Coordinates of N, CA, C and O and ligand atoms in Angstrom, one line a residue:
X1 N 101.7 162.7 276.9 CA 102.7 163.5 277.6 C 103.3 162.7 278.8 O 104.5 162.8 279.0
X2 N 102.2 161.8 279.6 CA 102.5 161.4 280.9 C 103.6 160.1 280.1 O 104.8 159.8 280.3
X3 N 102.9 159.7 279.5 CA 104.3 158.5 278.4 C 105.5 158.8 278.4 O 106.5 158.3 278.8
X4 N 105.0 160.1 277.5 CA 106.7 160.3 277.1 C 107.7 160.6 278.2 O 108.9 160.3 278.0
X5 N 107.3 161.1 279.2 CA 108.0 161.3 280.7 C 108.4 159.9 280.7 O 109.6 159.7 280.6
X6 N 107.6 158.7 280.9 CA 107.9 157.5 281.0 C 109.1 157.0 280.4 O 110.1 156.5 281.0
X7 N 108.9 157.0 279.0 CA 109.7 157.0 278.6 C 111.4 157.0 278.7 O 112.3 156.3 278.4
X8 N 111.1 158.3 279.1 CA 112.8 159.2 279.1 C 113.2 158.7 280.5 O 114.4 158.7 280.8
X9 N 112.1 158.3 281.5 CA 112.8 157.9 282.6 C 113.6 156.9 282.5 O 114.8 156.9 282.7
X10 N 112.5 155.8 282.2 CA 113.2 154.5 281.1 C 114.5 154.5 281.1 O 115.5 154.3 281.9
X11 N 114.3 155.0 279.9 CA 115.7 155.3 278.9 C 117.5 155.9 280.4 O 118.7 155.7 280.7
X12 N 116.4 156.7 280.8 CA 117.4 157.6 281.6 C 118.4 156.7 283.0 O 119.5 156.8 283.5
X13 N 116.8 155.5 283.4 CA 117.3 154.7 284.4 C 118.5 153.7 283.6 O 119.7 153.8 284.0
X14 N 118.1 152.8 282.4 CA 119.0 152.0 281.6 C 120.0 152.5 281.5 O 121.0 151.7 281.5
X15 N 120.3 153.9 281.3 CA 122.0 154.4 281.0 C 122.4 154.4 282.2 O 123.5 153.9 282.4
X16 N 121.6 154.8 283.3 CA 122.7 154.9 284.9 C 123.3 154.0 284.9 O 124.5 153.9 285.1
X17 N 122.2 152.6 284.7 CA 122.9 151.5 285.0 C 124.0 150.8 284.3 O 124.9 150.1 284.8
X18 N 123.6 151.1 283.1 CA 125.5 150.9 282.4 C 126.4 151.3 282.6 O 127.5 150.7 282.4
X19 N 126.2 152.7 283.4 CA 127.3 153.2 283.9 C 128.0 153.0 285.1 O 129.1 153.3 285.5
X20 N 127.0 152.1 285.8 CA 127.2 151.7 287.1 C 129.0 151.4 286.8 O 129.6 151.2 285.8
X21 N 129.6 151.5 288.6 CA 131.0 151.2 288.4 C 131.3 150.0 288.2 O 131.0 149.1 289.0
X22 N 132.0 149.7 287.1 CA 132.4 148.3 287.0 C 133.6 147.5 287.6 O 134.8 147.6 287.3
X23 N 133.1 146.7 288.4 CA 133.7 145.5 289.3 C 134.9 144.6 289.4 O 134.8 143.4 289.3
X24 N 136.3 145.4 289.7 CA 137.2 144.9 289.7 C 137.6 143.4 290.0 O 137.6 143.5 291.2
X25 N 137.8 141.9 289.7 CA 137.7 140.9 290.2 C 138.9 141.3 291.5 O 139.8 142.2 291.4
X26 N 138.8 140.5 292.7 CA 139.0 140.4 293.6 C 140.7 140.2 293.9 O 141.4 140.8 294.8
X27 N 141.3 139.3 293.1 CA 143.0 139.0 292.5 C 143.5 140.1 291.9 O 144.7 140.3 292.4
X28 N 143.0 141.2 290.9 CA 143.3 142.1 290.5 C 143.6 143.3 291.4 O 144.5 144.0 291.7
X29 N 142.0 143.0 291.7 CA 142.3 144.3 293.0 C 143.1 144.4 293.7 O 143.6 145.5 294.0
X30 N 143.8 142.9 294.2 CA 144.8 142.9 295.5 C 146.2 143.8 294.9 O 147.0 144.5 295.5
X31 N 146.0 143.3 293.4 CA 147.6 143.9 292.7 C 147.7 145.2 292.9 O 148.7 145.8 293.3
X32 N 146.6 145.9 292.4 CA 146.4 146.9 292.0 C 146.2 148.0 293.3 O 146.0 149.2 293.3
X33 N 146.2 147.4 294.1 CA 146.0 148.2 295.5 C 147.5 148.0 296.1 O 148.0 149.0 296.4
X34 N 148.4 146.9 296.3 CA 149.7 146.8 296.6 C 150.7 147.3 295.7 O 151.8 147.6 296.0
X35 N 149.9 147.5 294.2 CA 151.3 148.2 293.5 C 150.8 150.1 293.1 O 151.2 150.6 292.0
X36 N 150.2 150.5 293.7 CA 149.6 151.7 294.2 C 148.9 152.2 293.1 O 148.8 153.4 293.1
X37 N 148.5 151.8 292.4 CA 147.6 151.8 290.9 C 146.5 153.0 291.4 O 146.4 154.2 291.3
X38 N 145.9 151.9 292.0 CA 144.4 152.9 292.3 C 144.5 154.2 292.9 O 143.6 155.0 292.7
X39 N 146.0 154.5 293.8 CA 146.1 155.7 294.1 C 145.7 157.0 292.6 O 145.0 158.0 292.6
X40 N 146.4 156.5 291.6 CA 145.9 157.1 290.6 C 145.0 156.9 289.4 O 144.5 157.7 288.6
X41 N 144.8 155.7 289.5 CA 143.8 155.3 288.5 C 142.2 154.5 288.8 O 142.2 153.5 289.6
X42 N 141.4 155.1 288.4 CA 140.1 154.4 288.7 C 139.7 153.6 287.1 O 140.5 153.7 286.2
X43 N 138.5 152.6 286.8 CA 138.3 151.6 285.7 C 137.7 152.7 285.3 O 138.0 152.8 284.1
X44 N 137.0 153.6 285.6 CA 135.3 154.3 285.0 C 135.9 155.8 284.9 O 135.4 156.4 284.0
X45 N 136.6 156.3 285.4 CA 136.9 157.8 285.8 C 138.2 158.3 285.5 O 139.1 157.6 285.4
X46 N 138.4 159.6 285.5 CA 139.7 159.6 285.9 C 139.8 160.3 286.9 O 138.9 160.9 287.6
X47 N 141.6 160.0 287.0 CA 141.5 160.0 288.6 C 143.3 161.5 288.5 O 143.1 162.7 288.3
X48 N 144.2 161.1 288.6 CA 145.7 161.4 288.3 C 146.1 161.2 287.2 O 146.8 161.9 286.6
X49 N 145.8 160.2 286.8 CA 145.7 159.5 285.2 C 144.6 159.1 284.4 O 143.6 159.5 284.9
X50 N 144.5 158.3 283.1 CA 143.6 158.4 283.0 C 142.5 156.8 283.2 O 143.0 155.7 283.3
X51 N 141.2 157.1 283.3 CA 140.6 156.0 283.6 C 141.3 154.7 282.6 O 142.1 155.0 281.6
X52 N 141.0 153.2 282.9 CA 141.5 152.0 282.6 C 141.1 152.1 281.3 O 141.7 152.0 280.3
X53 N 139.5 152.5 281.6 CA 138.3 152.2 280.2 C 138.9 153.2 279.5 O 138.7 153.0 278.3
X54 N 139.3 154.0 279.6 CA 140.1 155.5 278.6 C 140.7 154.9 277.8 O 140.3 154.7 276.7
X55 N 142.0 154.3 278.5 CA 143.2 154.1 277.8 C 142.9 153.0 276.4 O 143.5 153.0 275.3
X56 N 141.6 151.9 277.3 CA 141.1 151.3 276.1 C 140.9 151.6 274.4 O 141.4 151.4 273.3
X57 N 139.9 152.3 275.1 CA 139.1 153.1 273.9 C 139.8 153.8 273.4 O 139.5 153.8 272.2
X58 N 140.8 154.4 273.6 CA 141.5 155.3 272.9 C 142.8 154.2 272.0 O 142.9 154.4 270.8
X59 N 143.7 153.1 272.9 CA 145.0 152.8 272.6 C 144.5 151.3 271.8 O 144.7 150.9 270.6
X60 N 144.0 151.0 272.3 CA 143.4 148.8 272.2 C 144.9 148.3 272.0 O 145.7 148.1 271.1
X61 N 145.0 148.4 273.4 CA 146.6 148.0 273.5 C 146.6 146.2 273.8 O 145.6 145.6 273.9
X62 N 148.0 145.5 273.9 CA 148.1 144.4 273.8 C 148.2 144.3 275.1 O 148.5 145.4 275.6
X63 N 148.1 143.3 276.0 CA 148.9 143.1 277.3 C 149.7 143.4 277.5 O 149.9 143.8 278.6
X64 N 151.1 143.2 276.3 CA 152.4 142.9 276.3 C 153.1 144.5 276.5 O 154.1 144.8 277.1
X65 N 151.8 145.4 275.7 CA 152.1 146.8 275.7 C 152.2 147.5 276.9 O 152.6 148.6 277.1
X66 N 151.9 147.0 277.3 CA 150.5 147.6 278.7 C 152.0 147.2 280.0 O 152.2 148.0 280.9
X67 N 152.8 146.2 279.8 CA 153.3 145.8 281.0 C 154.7 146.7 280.4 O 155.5 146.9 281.2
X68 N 154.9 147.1 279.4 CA 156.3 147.7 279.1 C 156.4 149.2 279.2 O 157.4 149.9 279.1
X69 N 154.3 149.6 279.3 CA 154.2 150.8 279.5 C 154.6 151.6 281.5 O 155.1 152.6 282.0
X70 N 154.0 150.3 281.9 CA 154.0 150.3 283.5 C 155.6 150.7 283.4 O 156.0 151.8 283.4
X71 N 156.1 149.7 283.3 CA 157.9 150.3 283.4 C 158.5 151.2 282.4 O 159.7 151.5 282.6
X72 N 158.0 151.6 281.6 CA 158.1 152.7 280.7 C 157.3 153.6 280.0 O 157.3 153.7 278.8
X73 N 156.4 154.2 281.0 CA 155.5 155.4 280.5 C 156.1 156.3 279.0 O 157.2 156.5 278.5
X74 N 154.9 156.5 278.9 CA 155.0 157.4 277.5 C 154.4 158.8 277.7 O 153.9 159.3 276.7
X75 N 154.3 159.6 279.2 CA 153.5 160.6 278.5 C 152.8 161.2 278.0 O 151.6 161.5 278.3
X76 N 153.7 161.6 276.8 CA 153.3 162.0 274.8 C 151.5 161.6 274.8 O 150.4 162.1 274.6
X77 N 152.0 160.1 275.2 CA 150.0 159.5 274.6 C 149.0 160.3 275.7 O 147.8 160.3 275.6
X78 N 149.5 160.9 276.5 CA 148.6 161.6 277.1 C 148.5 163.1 277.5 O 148.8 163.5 278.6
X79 N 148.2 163.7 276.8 CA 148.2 165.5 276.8 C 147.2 166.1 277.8 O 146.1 166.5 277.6
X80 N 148.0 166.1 279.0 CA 147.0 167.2 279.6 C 147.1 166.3 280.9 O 146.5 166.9 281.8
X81 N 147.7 165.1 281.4 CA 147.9 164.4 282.2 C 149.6 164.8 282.6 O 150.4 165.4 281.9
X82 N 149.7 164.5 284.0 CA 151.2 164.9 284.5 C 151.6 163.4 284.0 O 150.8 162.5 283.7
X83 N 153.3 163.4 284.0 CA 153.2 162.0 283.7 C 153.7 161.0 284.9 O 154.3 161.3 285.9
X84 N 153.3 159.5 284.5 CA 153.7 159.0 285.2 C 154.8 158.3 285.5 O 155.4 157.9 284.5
X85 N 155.4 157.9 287.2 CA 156.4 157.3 286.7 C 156.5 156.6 286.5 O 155.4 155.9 286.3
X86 N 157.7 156.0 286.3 CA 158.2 154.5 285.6 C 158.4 153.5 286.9 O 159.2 153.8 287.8
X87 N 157.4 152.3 286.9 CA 157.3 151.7 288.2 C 158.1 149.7 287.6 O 157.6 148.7 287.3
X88 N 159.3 150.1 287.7 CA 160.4 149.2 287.7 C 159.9 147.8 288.9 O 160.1 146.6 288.8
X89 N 159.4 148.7 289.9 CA 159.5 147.6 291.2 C 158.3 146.9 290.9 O 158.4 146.0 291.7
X90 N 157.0 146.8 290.2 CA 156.1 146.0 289.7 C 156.6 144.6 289.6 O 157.6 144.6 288.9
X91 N 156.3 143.5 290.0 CA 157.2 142.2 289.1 C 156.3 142.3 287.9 O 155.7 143.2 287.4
X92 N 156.7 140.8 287.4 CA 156.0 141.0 285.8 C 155.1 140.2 285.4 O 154.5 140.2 284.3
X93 N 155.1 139.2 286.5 CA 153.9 138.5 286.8 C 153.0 139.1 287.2 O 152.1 138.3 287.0
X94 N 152.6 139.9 287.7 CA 151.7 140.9 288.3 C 151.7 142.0 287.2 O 150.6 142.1 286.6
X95 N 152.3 142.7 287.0 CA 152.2 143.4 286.2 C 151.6 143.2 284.5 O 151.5 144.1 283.7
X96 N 151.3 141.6 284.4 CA 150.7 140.9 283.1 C 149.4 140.7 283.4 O 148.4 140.8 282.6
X97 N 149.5 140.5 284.6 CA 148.1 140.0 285.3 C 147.2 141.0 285.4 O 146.0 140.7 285.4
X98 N 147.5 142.2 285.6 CA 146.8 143.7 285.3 C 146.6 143.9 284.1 O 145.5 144.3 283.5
X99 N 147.7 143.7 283.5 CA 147.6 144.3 281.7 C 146.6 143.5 281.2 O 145.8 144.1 280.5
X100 N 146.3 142.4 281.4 CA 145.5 141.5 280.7 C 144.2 141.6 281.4 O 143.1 141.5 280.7
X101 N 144.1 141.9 282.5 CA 142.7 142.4 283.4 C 142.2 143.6 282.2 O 141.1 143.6 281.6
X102 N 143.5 144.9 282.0 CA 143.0 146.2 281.3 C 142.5 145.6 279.8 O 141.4 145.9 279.3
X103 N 143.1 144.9 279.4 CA 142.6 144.4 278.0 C 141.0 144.1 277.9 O 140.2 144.4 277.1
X104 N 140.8 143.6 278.6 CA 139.4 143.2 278.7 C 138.0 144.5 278.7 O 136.9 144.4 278.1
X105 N 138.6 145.5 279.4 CA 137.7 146.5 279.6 C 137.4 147.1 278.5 O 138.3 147.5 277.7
X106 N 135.8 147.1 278.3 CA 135.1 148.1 277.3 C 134.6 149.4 277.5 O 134.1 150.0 276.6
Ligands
LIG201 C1 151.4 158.5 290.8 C2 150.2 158.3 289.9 C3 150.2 157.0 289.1 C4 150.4 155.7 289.5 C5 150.8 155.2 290.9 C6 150.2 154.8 288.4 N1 149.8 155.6 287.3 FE1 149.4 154.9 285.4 N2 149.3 156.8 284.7 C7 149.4 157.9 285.5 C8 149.3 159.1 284.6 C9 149.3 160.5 285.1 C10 149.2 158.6 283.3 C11 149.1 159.4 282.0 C12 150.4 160.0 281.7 C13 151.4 159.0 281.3 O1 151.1 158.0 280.7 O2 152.6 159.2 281.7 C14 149.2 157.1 283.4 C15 149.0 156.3 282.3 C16 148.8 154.9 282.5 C17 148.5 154.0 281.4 C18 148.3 154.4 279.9 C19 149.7 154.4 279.2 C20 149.7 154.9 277.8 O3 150.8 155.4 277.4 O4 148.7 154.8 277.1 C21 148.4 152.7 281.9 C22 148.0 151.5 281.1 C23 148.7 152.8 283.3 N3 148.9 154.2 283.6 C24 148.7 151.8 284.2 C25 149.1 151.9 285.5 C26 149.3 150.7 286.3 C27 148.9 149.3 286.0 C28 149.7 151.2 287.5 C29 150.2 150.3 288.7 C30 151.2 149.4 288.5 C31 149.8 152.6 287.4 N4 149.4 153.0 286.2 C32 150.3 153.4 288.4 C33 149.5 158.0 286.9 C34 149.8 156.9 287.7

């Protein structure tokens, strides 16, 4: 009995910690805080939109996708989300440099 408690604690501590929040590199962050991202989006959560790791799991988009989305939201791909706008003033060097950051996330 006293095991199996053990056990489950185990088990229970190892998932927290996958879930821990995962660690934006430091260059990304800067973008993503000056081009007002994080106001609406978090990696793990959602926030106004949907989390980064969402869009993953759901889209497995290209980079290339990802920076044409920034300047031209779709919406449609998201039901139940207000949409967002279309952020033109991104450059596109920056704006690759995020998309390829989001590609990475599992
Ligand atoms: C004012 C809030 C807001 C800001 C600022 C914002 N987003 Fe979004 N974003 C959303 C919402 C809401 C959605 C879901 C609805 C939609 O796609 O229109 C979304 C969707 C997305 C998607 C998924 C697109 C798709 O069609 O699958 C990506 C990728 C994304 N945002 C990246 C970014 C990046 C990068 C920035 C910063 C340059 C940014 N967003 C800034 C609210 C925001």
């Amino acid at each position: 009995m006293k095991k199996t408690f053990l056990t489950v604690a185990v088990v229970l501590g190892i998932a927290s910690v996958s879930k821990a929040q995962t660690k934006i590199p430091p260059d990304v962050e800067k973008l993503l805080q000056k081009n007002t991202c994080l106001a609406c989006h978090k990696v793990d959560t959602r926030l106004v939109g949907p989390a980064y790791k969402e869009v993953m799991k759901k889209k497995k988009y290209k980079p290339e996708q990802i920076v044409e989305l920034i300047y031209k939201p779709v919406p449609a791909n998201w039901e139940g989300y207000p949409p967002m706008a279309p952020m033109a003033q991104v450059p596109k060097d920056e704006a690759l440099k995020i998309a390829k950051w989001i590609t990475t996330l599992k």
